[in-house]
mmCIF file of C-alpha atoms in Angstrom:
data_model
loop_
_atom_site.group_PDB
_atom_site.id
_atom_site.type_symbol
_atom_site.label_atom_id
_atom_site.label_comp_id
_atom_site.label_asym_id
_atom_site.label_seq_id
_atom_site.Cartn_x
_atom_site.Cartn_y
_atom_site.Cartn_z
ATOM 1 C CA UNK A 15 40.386 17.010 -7.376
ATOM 2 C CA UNK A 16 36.710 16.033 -6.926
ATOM 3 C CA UNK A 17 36.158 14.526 -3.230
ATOM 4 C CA UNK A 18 34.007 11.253 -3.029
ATOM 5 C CA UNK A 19 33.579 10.643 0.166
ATOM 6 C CA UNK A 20 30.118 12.487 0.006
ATOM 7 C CA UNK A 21 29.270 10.823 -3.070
ATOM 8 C CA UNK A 22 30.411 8.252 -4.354
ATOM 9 C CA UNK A 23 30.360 7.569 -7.858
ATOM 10 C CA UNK A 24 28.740 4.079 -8.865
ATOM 11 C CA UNK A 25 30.092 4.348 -11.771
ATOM 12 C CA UNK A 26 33.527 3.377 -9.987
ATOM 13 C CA UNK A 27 31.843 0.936 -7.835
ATOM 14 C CA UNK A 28 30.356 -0.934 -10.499
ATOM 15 C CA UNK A 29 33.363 -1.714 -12.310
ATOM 16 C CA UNK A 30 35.280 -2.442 -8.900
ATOM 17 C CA UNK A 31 32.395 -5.161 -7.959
ATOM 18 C CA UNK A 32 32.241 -6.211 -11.814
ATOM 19 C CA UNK A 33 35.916 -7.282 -10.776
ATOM 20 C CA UNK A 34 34.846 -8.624 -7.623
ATOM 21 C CA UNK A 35 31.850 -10.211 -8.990
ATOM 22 C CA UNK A 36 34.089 -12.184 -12.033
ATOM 23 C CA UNK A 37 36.722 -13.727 -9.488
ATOM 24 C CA UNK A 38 33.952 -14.825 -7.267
ATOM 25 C CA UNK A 39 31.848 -16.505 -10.253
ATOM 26 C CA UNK A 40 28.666 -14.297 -10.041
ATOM 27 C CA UNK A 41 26.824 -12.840 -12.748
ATOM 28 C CA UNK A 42 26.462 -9.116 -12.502
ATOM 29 C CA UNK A 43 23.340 -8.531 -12.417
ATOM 30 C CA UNK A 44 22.594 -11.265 -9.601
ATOM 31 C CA UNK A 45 26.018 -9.940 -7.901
ATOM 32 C CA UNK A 46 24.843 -10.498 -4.350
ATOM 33 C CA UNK A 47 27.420 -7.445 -3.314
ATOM 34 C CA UNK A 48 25.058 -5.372 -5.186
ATOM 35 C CA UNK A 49 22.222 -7.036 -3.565
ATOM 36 C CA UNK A 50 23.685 -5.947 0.109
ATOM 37 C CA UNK A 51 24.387 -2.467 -0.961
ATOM 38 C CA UNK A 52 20.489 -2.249 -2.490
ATOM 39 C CA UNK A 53 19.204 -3.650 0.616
ATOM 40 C CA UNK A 54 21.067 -1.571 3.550
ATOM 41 C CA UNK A 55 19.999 1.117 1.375
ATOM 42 C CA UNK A 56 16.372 0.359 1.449
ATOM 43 C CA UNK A 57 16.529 -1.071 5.117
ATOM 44 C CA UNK A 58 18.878 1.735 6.702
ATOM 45 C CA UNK A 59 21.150 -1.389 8.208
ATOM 46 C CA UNK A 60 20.933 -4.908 9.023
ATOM 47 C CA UNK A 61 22.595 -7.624 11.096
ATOM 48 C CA UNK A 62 24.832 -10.021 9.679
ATOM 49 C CA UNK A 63 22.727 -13.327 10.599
ATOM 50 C CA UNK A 64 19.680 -11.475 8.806
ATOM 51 C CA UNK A 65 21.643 -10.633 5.525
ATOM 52 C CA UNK A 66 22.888 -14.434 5.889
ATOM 53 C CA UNK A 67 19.547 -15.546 6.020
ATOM 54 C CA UNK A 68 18.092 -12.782 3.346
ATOM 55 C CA UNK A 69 20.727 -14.345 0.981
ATOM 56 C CA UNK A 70 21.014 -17.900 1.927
ATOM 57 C CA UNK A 71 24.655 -17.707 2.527
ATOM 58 C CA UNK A 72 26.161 -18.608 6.101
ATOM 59 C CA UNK A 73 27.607 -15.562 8.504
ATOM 60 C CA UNK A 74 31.057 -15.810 7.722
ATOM 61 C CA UNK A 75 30.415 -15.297 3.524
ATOM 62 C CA UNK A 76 28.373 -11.989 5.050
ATOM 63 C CA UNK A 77 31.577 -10.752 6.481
ATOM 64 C CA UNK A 78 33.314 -11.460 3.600
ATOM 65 C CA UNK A 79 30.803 -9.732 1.661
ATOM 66 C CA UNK A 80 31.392 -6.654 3.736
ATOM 67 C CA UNK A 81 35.291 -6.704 3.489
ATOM 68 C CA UNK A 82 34.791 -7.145 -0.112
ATOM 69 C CA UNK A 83 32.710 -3.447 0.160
ATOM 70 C CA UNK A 84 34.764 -2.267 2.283
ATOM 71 C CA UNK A 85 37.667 -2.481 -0.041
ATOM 72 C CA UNK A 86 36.124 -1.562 -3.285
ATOM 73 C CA UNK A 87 35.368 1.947 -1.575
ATOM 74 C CA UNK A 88 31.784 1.406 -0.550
ATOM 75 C CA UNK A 89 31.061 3.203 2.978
ATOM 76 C CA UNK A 90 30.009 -0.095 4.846
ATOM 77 C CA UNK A 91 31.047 0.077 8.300
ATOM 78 C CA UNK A 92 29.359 -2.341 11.456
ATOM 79 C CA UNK A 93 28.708 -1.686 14.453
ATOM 80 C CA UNK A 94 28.566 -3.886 17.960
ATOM 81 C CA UNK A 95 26.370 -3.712 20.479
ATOM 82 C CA UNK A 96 22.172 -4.414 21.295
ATOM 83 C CA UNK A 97 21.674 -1.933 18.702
ATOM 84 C CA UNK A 98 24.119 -2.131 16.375
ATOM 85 C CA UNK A 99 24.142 -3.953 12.932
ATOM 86 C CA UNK A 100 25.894 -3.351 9.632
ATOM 87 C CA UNK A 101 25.308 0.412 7.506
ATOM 88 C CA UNK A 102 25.828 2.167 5.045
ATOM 89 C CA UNK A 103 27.289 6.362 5.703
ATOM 90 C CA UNK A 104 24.199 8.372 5.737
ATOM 91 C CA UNK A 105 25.596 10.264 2.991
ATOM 92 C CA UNK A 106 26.521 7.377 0.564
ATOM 93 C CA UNK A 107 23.982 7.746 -2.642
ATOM 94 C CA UNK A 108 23.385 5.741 -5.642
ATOM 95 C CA UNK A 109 24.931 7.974 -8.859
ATOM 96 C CA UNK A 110 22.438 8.031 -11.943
ATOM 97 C CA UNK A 111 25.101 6.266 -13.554
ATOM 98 C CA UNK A 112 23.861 2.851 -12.363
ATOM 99 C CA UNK A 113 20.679 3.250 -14.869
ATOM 100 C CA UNK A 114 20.955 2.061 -18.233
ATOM 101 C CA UNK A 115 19.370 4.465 -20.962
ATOM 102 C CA UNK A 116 16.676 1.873 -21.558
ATOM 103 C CA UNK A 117 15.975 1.968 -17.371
ATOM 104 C CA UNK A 118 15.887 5.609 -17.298
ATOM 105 C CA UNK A 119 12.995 5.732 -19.957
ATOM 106 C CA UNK A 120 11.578 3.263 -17.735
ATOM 107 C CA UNK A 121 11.260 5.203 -15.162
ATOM 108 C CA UNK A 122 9.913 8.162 -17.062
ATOM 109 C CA UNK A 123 7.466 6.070 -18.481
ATOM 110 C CA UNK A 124 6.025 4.863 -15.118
ATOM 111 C CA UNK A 125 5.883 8.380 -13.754
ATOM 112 C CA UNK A 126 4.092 9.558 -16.934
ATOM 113 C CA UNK A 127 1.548 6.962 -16.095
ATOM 114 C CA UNK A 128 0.948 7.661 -12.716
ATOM 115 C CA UNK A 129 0.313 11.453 -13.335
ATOM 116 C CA UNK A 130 -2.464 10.433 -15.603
ATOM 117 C CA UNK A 131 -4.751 12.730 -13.321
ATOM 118 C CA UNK A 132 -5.336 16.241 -12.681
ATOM 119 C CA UNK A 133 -3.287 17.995 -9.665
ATOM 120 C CA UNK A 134 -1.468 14.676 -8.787
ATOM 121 C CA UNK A 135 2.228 16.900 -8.693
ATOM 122 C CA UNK A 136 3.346 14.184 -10.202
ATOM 123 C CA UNK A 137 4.647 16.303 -13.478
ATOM 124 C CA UNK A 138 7.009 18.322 -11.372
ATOM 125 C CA UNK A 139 9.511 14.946 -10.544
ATOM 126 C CA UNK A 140 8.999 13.897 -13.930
ATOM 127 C CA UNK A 141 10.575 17.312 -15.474
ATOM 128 C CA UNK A 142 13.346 16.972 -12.567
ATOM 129 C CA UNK A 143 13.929 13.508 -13.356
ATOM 130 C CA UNK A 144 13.703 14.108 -17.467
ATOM 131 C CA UNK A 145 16.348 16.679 -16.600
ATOM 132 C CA UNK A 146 18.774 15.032 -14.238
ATOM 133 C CA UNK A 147 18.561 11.788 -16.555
ATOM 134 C CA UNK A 148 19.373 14.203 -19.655
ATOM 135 C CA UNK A 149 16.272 12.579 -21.605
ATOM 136 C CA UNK A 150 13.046 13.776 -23.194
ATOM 137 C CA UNK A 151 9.885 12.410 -21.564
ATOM 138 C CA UNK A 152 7.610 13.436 -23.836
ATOM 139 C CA UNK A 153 4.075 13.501 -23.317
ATOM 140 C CA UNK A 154 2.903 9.968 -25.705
ATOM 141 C CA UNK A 155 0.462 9.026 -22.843
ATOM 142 C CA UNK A 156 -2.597 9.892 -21.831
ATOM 143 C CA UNK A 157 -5.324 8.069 -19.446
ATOM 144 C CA UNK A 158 -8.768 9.905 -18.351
ATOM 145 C CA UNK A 159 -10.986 8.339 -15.447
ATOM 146 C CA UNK A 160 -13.836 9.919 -16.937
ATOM 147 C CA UNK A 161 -16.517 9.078 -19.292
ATOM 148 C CA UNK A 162 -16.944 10.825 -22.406
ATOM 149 C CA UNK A 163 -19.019 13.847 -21.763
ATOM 150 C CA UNK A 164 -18.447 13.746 -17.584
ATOM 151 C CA UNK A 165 -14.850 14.646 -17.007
ATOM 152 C CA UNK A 166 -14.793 16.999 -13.793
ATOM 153 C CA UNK A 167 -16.912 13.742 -11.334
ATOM 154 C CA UNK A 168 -15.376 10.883 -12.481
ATOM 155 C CA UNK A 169 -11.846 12.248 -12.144
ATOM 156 C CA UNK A 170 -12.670 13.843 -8.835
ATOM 157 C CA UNK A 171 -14.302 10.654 -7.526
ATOM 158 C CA UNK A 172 -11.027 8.720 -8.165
ATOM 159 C CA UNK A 173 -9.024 11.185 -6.600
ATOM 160 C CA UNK A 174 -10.978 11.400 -3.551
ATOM 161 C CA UNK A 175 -10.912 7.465 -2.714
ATOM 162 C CA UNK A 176 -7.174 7.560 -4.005
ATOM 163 C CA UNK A 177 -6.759 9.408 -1.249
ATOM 164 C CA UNK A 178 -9.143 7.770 1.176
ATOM 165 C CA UNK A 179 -7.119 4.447 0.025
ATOM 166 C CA UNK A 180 -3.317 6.142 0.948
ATOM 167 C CA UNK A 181 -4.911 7.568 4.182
ATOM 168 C CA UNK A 182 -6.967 4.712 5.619
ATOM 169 C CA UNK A 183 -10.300 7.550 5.468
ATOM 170 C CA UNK A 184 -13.798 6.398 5.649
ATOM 171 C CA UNK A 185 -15.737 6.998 3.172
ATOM 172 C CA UNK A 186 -20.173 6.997 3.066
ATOM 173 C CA UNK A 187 -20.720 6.234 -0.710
ATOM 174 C CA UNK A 188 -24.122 6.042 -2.147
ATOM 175 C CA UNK A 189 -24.085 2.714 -4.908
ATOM 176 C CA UNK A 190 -26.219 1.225 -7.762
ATOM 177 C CA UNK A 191 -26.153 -2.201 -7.207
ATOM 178 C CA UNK A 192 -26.437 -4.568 -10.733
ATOM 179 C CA UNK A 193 -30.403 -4.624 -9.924
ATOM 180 C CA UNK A 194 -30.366 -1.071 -10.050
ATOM 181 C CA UNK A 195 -30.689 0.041 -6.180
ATOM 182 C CA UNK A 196 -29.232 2.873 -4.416
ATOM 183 C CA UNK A 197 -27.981 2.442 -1.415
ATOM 184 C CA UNK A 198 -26.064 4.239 1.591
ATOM 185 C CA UNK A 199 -22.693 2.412 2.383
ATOM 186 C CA UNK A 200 -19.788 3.326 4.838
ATOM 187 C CA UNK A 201 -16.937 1.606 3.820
ATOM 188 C CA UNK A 202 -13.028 1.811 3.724
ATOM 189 C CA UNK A 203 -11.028 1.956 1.136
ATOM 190 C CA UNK A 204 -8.242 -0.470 0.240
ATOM 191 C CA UNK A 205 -7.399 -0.793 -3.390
ATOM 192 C CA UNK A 206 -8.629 0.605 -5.944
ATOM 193 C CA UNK A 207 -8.222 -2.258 -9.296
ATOM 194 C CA UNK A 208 -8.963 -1.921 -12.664
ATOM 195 C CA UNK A 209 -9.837 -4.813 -14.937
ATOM 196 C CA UNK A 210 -11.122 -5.862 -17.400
ATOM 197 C CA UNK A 211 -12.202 -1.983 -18.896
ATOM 198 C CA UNK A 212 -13.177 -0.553 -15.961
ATOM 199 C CA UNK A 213 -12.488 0.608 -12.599
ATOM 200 C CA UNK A 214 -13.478 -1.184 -8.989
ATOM 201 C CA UNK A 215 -12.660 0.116 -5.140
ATOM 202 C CA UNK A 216 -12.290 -2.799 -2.853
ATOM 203 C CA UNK A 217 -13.315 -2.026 0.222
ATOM 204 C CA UNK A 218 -15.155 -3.533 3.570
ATOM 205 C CA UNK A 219 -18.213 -2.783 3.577
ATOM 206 C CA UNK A 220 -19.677 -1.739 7.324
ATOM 207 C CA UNK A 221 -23.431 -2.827 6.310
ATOM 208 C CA UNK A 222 -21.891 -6.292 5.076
ATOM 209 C CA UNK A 223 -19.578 -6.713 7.495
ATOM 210 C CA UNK A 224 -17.191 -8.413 4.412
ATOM 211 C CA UNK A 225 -15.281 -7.213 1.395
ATOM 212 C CA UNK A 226 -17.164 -5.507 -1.098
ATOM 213 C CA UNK A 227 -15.890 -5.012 -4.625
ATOM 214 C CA UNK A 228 -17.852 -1.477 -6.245
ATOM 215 C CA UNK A 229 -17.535 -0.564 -9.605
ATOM 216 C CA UNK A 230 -16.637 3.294 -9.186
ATOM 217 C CA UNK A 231 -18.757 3.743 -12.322
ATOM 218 C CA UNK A 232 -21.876 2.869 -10.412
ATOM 219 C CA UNK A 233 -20.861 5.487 -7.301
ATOM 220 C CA UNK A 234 -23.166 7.884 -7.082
ATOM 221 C CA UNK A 235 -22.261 10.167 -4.091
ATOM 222 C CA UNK A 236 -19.453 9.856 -2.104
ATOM 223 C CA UNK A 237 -18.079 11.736 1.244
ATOM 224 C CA UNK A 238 -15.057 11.607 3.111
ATOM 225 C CA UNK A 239 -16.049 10.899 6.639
ATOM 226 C CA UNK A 240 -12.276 12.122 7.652
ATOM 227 C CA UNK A 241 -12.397 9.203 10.047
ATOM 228 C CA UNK A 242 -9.662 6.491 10.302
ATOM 229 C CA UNK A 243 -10.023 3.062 10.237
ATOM 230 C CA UNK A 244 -7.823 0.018 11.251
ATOM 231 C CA UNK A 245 -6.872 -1.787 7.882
ATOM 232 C CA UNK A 246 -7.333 -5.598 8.281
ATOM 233 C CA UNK A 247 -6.208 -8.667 5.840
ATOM 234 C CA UNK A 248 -8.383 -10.439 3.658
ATOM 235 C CA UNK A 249 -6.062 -13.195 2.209
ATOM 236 C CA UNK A 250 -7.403 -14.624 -0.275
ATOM 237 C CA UNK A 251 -9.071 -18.247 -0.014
ATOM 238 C CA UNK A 252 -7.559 -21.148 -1.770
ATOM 239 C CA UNK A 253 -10.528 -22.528 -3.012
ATOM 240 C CA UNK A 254 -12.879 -19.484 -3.360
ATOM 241 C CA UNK A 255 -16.289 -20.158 -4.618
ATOM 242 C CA UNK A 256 -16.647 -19.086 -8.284
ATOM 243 C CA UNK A 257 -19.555 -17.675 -9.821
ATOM 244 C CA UNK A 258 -22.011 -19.546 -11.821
ATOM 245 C CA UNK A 259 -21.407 -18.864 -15.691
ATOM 246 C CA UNK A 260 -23.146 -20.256 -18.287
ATOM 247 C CA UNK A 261 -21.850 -20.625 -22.388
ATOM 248 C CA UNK A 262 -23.484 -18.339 -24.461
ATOM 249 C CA UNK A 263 -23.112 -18.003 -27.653
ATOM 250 C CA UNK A 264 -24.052 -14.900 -30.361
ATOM 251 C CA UNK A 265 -23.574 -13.884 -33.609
ATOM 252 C CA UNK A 266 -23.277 -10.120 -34.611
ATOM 253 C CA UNK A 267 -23.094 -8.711 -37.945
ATOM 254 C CA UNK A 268 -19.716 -7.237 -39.037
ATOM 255 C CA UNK A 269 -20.237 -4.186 -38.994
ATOM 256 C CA UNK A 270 -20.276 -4.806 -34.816
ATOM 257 C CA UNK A 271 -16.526 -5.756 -35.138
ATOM 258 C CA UNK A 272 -15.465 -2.739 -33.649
ATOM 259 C CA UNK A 273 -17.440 -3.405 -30.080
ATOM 260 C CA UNK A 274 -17.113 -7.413 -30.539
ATOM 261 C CA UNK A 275 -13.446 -7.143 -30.451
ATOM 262 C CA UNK A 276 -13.501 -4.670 -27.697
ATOM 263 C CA UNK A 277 -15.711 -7.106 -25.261
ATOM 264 C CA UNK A 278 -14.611 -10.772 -26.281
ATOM 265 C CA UNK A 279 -11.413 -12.245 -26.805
ATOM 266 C CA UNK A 280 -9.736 -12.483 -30.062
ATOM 267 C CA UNK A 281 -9.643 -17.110 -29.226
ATOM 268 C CA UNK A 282 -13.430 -16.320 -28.398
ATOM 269 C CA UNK A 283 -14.567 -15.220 -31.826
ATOM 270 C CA UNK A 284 -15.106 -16.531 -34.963
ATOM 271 C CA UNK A 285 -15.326 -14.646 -38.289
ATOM 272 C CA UNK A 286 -17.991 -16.400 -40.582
ATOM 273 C CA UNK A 287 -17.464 -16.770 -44.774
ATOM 274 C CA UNK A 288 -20.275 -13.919 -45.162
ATOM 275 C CA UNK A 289 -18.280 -11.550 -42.303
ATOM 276 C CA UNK A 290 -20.212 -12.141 -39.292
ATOM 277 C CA UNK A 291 -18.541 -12.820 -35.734
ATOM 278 C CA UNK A 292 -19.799 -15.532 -33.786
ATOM 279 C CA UNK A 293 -18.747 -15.043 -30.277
ATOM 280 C CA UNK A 294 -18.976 -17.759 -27.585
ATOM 281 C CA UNK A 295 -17.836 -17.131 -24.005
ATOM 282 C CA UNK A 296 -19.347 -18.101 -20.431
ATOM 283 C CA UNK A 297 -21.350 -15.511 -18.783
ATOM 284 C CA UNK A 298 -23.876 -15.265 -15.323
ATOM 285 C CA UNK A 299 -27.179 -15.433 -16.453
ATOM 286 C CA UNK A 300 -29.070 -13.024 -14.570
ATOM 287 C CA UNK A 301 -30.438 -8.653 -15.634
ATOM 288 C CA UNK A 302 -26.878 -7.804 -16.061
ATOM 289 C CA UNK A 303 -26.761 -9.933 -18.995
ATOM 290 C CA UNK A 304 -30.285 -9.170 -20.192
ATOM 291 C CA UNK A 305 -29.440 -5.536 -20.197
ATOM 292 C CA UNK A 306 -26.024 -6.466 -21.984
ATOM 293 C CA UNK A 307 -27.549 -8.061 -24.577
ATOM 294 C CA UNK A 308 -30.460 -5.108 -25.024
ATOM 295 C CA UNK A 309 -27.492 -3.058 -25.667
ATOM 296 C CA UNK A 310 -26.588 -4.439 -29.122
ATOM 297 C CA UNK A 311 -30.089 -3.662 -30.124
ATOM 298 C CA UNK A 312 -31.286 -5.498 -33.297
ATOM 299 C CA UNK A 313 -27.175 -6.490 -34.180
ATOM 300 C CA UNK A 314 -27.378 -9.620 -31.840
ATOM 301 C CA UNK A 315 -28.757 -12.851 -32.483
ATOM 302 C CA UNK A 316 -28.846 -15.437 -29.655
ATOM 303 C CA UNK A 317 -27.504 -18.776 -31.214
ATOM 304 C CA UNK A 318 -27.798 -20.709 -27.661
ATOM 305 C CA UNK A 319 -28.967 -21.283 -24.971
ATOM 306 C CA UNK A 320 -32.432 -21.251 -27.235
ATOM 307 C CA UNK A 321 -34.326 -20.488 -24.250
ATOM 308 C CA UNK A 322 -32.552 -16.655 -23.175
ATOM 309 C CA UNK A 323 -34.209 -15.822 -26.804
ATOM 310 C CA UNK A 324 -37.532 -15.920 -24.818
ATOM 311 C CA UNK A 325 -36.139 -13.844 -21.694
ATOM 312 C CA UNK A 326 -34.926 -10.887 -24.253
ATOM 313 C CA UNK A 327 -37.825 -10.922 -26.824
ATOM 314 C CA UNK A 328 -40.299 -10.494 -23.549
ATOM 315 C CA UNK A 329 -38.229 -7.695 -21.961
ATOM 316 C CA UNK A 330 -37.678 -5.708 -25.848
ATOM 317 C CA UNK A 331 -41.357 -6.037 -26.073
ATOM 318 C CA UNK A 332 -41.654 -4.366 -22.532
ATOM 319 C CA UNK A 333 -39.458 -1.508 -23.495
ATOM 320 C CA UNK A 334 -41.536 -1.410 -26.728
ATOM 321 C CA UNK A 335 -44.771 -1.271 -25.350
ATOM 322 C CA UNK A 336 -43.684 1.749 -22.591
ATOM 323 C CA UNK A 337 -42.092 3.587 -25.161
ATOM 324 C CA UNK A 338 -44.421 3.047 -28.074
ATOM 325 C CA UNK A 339 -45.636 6.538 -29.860
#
């Protein structure tokens, strides 16, 4: 006969607190017995008054909660004393058994999209796990950091500040600002974000003395100083000062859709009786936006504000006149 008192099956504990759960009037899924076990587990142990006040329930339901536990089978034992406090045995695990098929995938899924990069050893727990959870995970996704023609930098360059981020490293970076400037920055790494089709490190910036968003596209260099820093808070302001955008609006012939689609949203656009997309949306008005706009070539028309037609005809004639044959 199988012993269980070095693992204990949740697969008999569920239906035990299912039981439980029913005469008490709790759902399963918000079973708060569950909710202890999940927490001790993550914690190590707790004290009764902080479970009471983790769960809004008084003290005395606490102990009740533990004798329920206790007699389902669960290891749950307290102890008295300055450091004492309620546990779990040190050997008491979790059995696969808890995870629906659907959660399992889940899981699989998330791993697979974490080791989107090279040497991350993430693929090694996703084979054990694929294994152990008797499933296929496949290989259905695939993300790349890199541009198309620059794969070894790009990917390397995340890696490096993924690291930086996870070990609170300093890092000297050398950055294009928007007017196209290089500069030398030491800053340190907090998160690195990606929106809106692109990746950004936020970081404080040493020269700015303030949080700096980059866009890791517009990194140059970067070195890891392989010095420490001491991570502060930045909450983030109630009422933070937005940006100044202005409406703009364009019209592109159809056979743009494929890039129109990509950069505006579908509540944005408008498809005209002849096929063209008229696209309005609020943007800053400053060389970002001039060099946007030069990047459509001939396939944009400016429909307002009338006078940014001036500010892109002068700079096309610019580029036309220095690159004239």
């Amino acid at each position: 006969m199988e012993k269980i008192n070095k693992y204990y099956k949740v697969d008999i504990m569920y239906h035990v607190l299912y039981g439980i759960s029913l005469w008490k009037g709790e759902a399963m899924q918000e079973s708060r017995l569950f909710k202890i076990v999940y927490y001790l587990l993550e914690k190590g142990k707790a004290t009764a008054p902080e479970l009471a006040e983790k769960f809004e329930v008084s003290v005395r339901t606490i102990y009740r909660d533990i004798d329920a536990l206790s007699g389902a089978g669960i290891p749950i034992y307290t102890e008295a004393g300055r450091n004492g406090g309620i546990h779990l045995m040190d050997d008491f695990v979790l059995d696969k058994t808890v995870l629906s098929e659907e959660e399992k995938q889940e899981i699989l899924v998330a791993l697979q999209s974490i080791n989107i990069t090279q040497n991350t050893g993430g693929s090694q727990t996703l084979q054990k796990l694929a294994a152990m959870f008797h499933l296929e995970s496949g290989n259905w996704l695939e993300v790349d950091f890199s541009r198309w023609g620059s794969k070894g930098f790009d990917n390397e360059k995340f890696e490096l500040l993924k690291s930086a981020v996870i070990h609170n490293s300093k890092v000297k970076i050398h950055y294009a600002n928007s007017y196209g400037v290089i500069g030398e920055r030491v800053v340190h790494p907090y998160k690195l974000v990606y929106k809106a089709n692109a990746w950004y490190l936020k970081a404080f910036c040493t020269k700015k003395q303030d949080l700096r968003i980059f866009k890791l596209n517009r990194i140059i260099n970067l070195e890891n100083l392989n010095e420490t820093f001491q991570h502060r808070h930045f909450p983030e302001p109630a009422h933070a000062p937005k940006e100044k955008y202005h409406p703009i609006t364009l019209r592109f012939p159809k056979e743009m859709a494929y890039r129109v689609y990509d950069e505006f949203e579908k509540t944005q656009i408008q498809q005209q009786e002849n096929g063209d997309l008229v696209a309005s949306a609020e943007m800053p008005e400053d060389a970002w936006l001039i060099g946007y706009l030069l990047s459509f070539g001939a396939q944009v028309e400016i429909l307002s504000p009338t006078y940014l037609k001036g500010a892109i005809a002068k700079q096309a004639k610019l580029i036309y006149e220095k690159n004239k044959p």
